[in-house]
Short mmCIF file of N, CA and C in Angstrom, two decimals:
data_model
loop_
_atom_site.label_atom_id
_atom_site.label_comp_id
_atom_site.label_asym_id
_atom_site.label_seq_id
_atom_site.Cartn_x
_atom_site.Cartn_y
_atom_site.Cartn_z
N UNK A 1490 85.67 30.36 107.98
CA UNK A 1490 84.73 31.30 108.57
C UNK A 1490 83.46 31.32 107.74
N UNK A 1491 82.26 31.11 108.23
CA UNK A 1491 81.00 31.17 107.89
C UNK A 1491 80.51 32.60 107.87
N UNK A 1492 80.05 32.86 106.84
CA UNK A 1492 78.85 34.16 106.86
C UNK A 1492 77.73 34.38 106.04
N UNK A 1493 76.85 34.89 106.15
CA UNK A 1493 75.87 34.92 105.22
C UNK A 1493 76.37 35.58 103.79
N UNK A 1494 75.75 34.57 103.02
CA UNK A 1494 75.64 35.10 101.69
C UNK A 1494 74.66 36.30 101.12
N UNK A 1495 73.07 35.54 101.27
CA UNK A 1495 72.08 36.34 101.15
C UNK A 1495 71.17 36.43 102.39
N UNK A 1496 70.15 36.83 102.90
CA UNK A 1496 69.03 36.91 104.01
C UNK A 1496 67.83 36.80 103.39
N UNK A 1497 66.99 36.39 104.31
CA UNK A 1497 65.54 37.07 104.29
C UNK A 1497 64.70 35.89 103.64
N UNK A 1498 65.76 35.07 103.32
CA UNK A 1498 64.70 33.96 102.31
C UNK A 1498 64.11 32.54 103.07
N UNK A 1499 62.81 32.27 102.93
CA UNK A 1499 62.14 31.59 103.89
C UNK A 1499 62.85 30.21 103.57
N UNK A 1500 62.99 29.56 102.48
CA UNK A 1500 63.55 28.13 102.48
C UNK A 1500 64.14 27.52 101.13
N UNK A 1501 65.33 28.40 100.92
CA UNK A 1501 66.35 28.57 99.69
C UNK A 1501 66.26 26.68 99.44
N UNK A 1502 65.73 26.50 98.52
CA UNK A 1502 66.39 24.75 97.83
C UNK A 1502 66.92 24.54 97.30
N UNK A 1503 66.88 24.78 95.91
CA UNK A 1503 67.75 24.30 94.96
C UNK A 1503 68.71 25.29 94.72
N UNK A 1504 70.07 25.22 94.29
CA UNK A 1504 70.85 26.08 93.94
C UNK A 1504 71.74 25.83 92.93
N UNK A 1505 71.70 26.57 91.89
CA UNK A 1505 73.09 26.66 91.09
C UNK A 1505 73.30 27.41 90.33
N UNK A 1506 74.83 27.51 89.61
CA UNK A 1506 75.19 28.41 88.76
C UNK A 1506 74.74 28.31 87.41
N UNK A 1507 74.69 29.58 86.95
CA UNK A 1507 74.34 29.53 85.61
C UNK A 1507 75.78 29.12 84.68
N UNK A 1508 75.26 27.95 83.76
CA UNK A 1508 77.00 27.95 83.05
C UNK A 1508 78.07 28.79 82.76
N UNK A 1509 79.02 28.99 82.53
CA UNK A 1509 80.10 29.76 82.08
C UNK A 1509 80.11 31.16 82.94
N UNK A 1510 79.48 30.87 84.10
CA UNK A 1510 79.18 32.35 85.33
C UNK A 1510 79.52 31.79 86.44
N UNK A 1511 79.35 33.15 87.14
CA UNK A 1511 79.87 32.83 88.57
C UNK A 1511 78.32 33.66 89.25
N UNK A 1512 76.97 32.87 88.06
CA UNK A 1512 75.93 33.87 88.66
C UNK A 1512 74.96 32.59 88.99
N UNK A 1513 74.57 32.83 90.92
CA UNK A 1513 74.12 31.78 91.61
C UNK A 1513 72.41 31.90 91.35
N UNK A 1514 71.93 30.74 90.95
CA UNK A 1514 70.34 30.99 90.93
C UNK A 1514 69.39 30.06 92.32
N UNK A 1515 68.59 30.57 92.55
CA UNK A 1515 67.80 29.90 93.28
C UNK A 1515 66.68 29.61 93.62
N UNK A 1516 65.83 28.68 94.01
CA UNK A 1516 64.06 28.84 94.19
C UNK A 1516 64.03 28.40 95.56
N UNK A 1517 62.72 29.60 96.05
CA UNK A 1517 62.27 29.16 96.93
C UNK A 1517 61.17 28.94 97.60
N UNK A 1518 60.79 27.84 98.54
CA UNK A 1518 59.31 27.78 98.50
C UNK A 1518 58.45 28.36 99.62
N UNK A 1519 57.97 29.71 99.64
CA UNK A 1519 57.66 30.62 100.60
C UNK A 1519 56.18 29.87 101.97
N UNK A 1520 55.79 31.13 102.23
CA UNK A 1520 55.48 30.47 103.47
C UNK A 1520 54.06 29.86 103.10
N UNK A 1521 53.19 29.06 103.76
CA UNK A 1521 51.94 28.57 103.75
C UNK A 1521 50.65 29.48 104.41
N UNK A 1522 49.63 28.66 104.26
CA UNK A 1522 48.54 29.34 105.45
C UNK A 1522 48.36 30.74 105.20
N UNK A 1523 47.92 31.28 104.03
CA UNK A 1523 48.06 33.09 103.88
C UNK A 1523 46.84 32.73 102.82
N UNK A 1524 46.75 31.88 102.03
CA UNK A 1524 45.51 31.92 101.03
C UNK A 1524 46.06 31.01 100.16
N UNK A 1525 45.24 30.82 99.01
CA UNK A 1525 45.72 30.07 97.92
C UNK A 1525 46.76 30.43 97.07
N UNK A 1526 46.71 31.79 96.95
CA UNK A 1526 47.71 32.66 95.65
C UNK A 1526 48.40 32.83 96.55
N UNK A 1527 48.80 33.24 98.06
CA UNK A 1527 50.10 34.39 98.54
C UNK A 1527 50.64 32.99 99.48
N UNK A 1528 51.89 33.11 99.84
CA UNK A 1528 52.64 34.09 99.14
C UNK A 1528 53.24 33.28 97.96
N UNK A 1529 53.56 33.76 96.49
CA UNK A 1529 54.26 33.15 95.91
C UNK A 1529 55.90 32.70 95.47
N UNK A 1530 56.04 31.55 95.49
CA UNK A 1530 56.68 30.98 95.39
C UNK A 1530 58.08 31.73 94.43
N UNK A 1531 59.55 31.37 94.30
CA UNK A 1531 60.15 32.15 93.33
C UNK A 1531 61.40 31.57 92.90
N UNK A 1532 61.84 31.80 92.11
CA UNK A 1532 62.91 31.87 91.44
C UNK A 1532 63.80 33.16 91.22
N UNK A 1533 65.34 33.28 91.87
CA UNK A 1533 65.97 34.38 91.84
C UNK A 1533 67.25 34.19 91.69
N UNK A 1534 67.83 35.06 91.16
CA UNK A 1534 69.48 35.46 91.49
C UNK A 1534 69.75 36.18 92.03
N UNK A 1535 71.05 35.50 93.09
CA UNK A 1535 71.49 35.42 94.49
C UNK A 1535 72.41 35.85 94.88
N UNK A 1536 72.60 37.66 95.24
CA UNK A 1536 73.82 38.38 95.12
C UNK A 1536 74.00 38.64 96.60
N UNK A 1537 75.48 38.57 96.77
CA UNK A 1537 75.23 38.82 98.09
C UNK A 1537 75.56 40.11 98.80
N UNK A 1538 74.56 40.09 99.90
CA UNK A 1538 74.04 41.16 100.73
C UNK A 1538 72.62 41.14 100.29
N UNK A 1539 72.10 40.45 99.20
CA UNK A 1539 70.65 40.68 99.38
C UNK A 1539 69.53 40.23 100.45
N UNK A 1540 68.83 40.73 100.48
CA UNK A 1540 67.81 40.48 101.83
C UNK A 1540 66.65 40.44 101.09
N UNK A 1541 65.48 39.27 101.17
CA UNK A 1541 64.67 38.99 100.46
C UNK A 1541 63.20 39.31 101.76
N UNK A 1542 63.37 39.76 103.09
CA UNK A 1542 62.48 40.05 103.67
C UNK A 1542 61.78 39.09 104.63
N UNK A 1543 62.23 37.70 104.45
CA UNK A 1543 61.24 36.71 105.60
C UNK A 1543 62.03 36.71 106.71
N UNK A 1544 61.20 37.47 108.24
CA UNK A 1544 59.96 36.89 108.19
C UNK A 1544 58.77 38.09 107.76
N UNK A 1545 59.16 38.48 108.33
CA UNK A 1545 58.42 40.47 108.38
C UNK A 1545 57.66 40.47 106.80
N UNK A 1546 58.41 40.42 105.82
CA UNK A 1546 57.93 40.90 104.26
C UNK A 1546 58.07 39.87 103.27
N UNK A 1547 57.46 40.03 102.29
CA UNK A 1547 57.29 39.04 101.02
C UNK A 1547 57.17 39.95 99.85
N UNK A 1548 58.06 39.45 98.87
CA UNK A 1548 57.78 40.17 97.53
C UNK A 1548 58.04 41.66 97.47
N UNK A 1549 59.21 42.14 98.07
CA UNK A 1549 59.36 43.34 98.41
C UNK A 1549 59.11 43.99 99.39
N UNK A 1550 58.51 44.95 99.33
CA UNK A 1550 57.98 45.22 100.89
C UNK A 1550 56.21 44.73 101.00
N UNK A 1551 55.75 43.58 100.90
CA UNK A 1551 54.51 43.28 101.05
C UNK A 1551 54.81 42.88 102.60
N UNK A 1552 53.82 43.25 103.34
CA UNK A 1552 53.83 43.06 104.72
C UNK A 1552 53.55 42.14 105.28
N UNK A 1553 54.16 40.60 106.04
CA UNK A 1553 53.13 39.59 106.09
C UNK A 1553 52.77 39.96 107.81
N UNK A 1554 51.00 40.06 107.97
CA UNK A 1554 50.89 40.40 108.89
C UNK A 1554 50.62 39.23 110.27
N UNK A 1555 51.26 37.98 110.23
CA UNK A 1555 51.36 37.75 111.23
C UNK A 1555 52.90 37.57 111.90
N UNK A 1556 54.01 38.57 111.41
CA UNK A 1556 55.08 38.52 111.86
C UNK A 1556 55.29 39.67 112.45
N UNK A 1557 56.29 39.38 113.75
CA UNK A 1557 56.47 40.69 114.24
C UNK A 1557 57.09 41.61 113.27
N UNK A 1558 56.74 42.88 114.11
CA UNK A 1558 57.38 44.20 113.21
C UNK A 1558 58.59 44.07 113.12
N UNK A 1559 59.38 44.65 112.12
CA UNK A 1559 60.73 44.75 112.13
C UNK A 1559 61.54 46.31 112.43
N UNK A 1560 62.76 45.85 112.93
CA UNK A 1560 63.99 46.99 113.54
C UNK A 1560 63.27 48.00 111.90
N UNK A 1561 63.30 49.05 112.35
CA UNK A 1561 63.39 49.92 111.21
C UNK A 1561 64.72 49.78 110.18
N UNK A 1562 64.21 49.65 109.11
CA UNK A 1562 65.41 49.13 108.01
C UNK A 1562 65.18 50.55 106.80
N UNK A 1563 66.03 50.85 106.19
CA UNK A 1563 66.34 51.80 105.27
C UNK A 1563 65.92 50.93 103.75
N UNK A 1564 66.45 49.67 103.72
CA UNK A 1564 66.94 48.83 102.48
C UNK A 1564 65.33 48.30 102.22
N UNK A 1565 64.68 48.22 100.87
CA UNK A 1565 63.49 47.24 100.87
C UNK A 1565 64.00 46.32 100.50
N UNK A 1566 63.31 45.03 100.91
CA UNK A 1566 63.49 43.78 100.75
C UNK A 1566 63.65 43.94 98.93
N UNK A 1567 64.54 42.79 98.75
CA UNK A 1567 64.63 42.47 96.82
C UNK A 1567 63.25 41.67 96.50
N UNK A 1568 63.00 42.39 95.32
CA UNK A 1568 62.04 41.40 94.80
C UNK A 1568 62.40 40.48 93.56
N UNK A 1569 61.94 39.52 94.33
CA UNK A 1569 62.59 38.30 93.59
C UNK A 1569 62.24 38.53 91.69
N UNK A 1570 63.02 37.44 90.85
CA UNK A 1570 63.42 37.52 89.39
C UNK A 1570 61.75 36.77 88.90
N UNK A 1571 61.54 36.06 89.06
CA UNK A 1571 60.73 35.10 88.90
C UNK A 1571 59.54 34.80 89.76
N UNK A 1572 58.13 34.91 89.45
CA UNK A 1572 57.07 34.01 90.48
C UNK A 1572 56.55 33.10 90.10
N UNK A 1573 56.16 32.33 90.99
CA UNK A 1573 55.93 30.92 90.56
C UNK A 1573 54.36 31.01 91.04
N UNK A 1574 53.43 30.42 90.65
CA UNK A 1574 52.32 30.48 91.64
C UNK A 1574 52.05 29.70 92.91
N UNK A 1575 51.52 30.60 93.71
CA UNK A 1575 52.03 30.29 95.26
C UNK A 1575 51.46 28.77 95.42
N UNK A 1576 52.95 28.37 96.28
CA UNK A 1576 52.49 26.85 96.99
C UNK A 1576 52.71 25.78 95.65
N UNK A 1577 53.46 25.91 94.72
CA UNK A 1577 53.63 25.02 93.28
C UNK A 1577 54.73 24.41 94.02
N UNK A 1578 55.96 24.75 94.99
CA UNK A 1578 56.84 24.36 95.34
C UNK A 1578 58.05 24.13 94.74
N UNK A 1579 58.67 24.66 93.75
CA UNK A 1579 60.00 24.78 93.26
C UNK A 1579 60.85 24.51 93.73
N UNK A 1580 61.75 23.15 93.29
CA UNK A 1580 62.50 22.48 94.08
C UNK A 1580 63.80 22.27 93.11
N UNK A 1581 64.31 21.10 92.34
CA UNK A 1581 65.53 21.23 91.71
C UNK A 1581 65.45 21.80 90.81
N UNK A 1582 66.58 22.84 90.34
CA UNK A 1582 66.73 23.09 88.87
C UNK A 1582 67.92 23.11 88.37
N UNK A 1583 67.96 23.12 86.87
CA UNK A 1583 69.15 22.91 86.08
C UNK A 1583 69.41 23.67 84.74
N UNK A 1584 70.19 24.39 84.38
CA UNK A 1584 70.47 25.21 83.36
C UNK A 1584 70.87 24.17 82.14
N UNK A 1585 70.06 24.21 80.82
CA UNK A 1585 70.28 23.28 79.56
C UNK A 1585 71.45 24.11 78.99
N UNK A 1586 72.43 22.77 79.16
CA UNK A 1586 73.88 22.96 78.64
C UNK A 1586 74.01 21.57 77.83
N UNK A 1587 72.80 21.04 77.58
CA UNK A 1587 73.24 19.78 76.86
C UNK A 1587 73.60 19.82 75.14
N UNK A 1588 74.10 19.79 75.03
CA UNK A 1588 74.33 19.41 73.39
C UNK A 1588 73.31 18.87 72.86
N UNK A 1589 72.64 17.90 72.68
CA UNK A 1589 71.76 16.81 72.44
C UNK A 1589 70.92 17.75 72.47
N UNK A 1590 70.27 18.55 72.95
CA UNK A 1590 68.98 19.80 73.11
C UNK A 1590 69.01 20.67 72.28
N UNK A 1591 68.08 20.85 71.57
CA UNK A 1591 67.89 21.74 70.82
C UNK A 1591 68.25 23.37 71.17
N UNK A 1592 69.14 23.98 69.98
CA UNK A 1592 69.91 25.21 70.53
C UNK A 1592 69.14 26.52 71.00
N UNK A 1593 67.29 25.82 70.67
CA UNK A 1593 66.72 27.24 71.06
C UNK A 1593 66.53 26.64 72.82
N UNK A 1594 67.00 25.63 73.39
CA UNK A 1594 66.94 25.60 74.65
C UNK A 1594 68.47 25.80 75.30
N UNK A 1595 69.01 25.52 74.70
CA UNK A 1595 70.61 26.34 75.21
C UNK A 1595 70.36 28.05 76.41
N UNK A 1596 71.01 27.29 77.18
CA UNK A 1596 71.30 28.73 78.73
C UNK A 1596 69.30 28.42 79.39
N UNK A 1597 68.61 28.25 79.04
CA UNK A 1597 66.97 28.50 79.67
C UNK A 1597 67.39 27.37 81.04
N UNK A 1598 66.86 27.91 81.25
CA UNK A 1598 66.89 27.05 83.29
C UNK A 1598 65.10 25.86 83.31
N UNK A 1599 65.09 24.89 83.88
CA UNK A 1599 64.12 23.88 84.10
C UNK A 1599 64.11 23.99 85.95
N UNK A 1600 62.80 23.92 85.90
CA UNK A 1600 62.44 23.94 87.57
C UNK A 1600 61.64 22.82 87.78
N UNK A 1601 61.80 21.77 88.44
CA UNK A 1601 60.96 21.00 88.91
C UNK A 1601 59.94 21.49 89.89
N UNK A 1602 58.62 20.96 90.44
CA UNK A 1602 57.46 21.83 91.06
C UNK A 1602 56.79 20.14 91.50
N UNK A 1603 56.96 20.41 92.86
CA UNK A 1603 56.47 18.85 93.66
C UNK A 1603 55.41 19.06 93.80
N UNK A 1604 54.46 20.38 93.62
CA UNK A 1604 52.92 20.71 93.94
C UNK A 1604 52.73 20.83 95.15
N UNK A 1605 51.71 21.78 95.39
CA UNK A 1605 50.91 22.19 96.35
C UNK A 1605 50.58 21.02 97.58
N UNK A 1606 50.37 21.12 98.51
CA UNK A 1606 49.79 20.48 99.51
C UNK A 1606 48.87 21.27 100.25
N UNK A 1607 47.85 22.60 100.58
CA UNK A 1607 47.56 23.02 101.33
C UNK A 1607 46.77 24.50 100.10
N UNK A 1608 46.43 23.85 98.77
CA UNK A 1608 45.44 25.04 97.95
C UNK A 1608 44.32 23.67 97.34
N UNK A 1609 43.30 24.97 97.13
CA UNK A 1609 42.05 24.49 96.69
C UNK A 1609 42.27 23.95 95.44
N UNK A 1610 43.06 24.82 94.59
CA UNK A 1610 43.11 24.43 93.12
C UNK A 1610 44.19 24.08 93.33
N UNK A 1611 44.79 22.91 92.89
CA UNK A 1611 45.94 22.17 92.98
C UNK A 1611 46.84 22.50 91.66
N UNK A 1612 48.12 23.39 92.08
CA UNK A 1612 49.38 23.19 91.54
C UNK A 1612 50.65 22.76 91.65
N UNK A 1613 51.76 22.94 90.48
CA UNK A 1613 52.75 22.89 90.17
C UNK A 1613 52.67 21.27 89.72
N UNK A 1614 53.52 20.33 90.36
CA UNK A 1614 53.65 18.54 89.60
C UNK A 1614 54.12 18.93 88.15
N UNK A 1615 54.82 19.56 88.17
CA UNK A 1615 55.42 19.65 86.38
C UNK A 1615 56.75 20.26 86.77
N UNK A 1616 57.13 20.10 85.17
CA UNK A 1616 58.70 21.10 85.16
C UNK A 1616 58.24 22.15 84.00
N UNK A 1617 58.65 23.21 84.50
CA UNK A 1617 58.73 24.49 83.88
C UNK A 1617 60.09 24.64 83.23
N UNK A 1618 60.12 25.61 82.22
CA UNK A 1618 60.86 26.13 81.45
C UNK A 1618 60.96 27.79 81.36
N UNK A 1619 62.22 28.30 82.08
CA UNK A 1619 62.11 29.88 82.54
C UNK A 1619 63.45 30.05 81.05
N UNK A 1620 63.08 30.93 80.05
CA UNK A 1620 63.82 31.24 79.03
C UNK A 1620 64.85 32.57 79.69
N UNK A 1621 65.64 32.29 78.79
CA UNK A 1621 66.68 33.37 79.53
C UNK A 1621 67.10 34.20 77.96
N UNK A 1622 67.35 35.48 78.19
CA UNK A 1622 67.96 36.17 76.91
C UNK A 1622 68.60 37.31 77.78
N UNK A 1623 70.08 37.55 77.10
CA UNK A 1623 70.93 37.93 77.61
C UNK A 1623 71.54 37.78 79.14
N UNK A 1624 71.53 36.48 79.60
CA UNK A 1624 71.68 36.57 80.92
C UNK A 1624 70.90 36.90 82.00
N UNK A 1625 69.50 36.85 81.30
CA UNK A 1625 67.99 37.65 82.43
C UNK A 1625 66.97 36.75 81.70
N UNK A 1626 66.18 36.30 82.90
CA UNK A 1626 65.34 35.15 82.97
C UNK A 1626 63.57 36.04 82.39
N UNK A 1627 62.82 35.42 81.24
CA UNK A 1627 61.78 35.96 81.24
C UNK A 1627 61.05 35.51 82.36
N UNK A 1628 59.94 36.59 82.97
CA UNK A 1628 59.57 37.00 84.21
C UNK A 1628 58.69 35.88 84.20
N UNK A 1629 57.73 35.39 83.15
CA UNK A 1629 56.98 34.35 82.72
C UNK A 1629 57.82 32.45 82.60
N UNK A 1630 56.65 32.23 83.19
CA UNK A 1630 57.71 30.28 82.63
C UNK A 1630 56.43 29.54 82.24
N UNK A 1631 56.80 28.71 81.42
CA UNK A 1631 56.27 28.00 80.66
C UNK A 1631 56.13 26.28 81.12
N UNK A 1632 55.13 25.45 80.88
CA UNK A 1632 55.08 24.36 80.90
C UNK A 1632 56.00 23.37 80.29
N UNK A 1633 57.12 22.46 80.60
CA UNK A 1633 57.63 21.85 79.92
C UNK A 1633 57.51 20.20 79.88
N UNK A 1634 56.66 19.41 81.13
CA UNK A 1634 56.78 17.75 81.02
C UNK A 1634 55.22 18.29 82.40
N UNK A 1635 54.16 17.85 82.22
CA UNK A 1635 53.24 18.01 83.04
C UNK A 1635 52.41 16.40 82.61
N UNK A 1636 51.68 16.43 83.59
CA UNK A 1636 50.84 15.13 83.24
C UNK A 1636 50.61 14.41 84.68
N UNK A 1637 51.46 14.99 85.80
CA UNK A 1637 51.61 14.04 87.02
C UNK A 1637 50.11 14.84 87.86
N UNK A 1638 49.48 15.50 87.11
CA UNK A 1638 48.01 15.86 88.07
C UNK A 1638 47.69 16.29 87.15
N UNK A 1639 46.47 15.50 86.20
CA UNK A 1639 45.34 16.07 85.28
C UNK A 1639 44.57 16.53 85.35
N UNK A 1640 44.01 16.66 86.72
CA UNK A 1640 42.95 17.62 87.09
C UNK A 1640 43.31 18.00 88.18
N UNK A 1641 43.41 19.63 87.82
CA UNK A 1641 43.74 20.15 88.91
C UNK A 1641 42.73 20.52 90.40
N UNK A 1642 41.64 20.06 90.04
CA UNK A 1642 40.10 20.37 90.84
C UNK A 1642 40.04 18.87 91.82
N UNK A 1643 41.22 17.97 91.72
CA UNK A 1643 40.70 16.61 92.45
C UNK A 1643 42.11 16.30 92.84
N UNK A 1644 42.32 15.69 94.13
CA UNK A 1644 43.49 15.27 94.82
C UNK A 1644 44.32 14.25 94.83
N UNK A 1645 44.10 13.34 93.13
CA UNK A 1645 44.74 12.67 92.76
C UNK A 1645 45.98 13.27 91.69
N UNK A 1646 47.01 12.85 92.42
CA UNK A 1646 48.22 13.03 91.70
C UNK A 1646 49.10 11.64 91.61
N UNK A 1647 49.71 11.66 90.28
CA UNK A 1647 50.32 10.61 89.59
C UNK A 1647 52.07 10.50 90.23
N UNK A 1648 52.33 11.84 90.51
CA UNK A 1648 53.77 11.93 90.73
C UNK A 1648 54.48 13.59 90.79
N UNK A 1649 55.52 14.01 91.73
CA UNK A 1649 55.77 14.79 92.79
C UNK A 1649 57.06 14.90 92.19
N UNK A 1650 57.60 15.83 90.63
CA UNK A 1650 58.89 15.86 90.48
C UNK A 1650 59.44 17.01 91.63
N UNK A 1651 60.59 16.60 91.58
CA UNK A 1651 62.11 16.88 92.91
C UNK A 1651 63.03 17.63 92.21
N UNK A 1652 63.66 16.44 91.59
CA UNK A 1652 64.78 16.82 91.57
C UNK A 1652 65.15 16.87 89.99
N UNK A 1653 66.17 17.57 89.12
CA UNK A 1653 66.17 17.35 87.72
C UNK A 1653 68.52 17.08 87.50
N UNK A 1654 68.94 16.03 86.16
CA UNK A 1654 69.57 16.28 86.29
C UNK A 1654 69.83 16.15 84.73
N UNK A 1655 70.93 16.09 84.25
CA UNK A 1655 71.75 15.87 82.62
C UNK A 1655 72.16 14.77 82.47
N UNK A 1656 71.45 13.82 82.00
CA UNK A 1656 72.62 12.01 81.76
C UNK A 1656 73.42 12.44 80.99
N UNK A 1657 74.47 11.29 80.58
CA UNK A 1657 75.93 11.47 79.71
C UNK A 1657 75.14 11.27 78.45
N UNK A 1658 74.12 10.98 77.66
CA UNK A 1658 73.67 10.78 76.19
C UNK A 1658 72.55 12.82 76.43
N UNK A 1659 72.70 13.47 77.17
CA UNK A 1659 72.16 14.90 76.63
C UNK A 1659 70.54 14.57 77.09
N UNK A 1660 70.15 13.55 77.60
CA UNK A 1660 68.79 13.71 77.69
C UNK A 1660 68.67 14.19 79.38
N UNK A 1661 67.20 15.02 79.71
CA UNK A 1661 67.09 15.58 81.28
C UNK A 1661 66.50 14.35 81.74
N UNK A 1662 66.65 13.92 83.22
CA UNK A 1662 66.28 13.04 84.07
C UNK A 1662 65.70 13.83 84.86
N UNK A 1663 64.40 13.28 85.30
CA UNK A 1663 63.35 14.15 86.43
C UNK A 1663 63.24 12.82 87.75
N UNK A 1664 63.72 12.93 88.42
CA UNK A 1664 63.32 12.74 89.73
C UNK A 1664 61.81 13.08 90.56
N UNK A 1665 61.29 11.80 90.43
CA UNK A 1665 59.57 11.51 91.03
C UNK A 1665 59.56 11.34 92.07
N UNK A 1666 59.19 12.03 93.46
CA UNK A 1666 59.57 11.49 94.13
C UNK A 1666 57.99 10.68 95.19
N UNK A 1667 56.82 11.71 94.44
CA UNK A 1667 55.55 10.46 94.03
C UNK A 1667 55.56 8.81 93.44
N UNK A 1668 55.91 9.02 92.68
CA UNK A 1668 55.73 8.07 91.77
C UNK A 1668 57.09 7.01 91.98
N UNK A 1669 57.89 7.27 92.83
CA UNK A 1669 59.21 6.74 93.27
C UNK A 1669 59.85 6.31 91.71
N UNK A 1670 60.21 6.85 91.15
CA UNK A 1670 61.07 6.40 90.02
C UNK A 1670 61.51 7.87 89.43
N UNK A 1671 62.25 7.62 88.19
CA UNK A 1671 63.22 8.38 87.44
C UNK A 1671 62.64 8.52 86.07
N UNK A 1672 62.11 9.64 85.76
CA UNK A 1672 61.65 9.66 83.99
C UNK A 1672 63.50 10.78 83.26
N UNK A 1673 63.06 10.05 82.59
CA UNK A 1673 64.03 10.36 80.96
C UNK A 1673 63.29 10.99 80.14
N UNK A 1674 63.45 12.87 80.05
CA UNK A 1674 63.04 13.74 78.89
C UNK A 1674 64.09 13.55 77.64
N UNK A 1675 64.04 12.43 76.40
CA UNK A 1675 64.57 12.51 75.18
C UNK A 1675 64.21 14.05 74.24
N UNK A 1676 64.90 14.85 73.09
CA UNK A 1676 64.33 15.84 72.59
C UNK A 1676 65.40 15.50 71.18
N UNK A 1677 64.15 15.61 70.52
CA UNK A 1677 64.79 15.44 68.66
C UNK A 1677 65.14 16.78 67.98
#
């Protein structure tokens, strides 16, 4: 028997557990055509019965106004753990459980970001680094392998990471799916 887990979320991609949990994370890449900044993009954990608001709302109860009104609801939409800046596109991620990695990256989650298609100032094309302490993700993420669009003011891009995974020697593999090949993040 099929049933919903969570609602409301415009286009859940990547998914997984955080190690040694039974706690589901996810990004997703919200809607287009609203401006350059809205709506933004996110990263969350995925409990169920939550309702994240699309189509009607974004980011809580932010109203998107070209959707119909909604049934009167009691519950506000969840606001997501994480924002990404809108239209970066957050696509695979993976929780560092590698050995081989340095222990101040132990439990922090990596997001790949295929970039924008449809903003003036061109983002995401990198992997981020969302730190985690105690089981809760800082609200902020950080740059971790960028270089696939050096200028963000011009519409040349080098490469469109996807997907991220763990080889058997501890190093991360990023999936290009620009640049059609596979980079290898080594860390001393």
């Amino acid at each position: 028997v099929m049933e919903p887990w969570a609602t409301g979320l415009r286009n859940p991609v990547g998914l997984t557990y955080r190690p040694g949990t039974r706690d589901l994370w996810c990004t997703v890449v919200e809607r287009d055509y609203m401006g350059d900044d809205v709506v933004p993009d996110f990263l969350t954990q995925i409990h169920k019965g939550d309702n994240y608001g699309w189509p009607s709302y974004y980011i809580g109860k932010n109203r998107d106004p070209k959707a119909p009104r909604p049934a009167r609801s009691s519950k506000t939409p969840r606001v997501p753990d994480v924002l990404f800046t809108a239209h970066s596109v957050p696509l695979g991620l993976t929780f560092c459980d590698s050995p081989k990695f340095p222990a101040s990256y132990q439990g922090d989650l990596f997001v790949a970001m295929r970039g924008s298609t449809n903003r003036s100032l061109m983002t995401g094309y990198e992997v981020v680094r969302v730190r985690f302490k105690d089981g809760k993700p800082n609200p902020t993420y950080e740059e971790f392998v960028t270089g696939w669009c050096p200028n963000r003011k011009s519409q040349t891009v080098y490469g469109r990471p996807v997907g991220l995974a763990w080889w058997t020697d501890g190093s991360l593999l990023i999936a290009d799916e620009g640049g059609n090949r596979i980079w290898r993040v080594l860390h001393d």
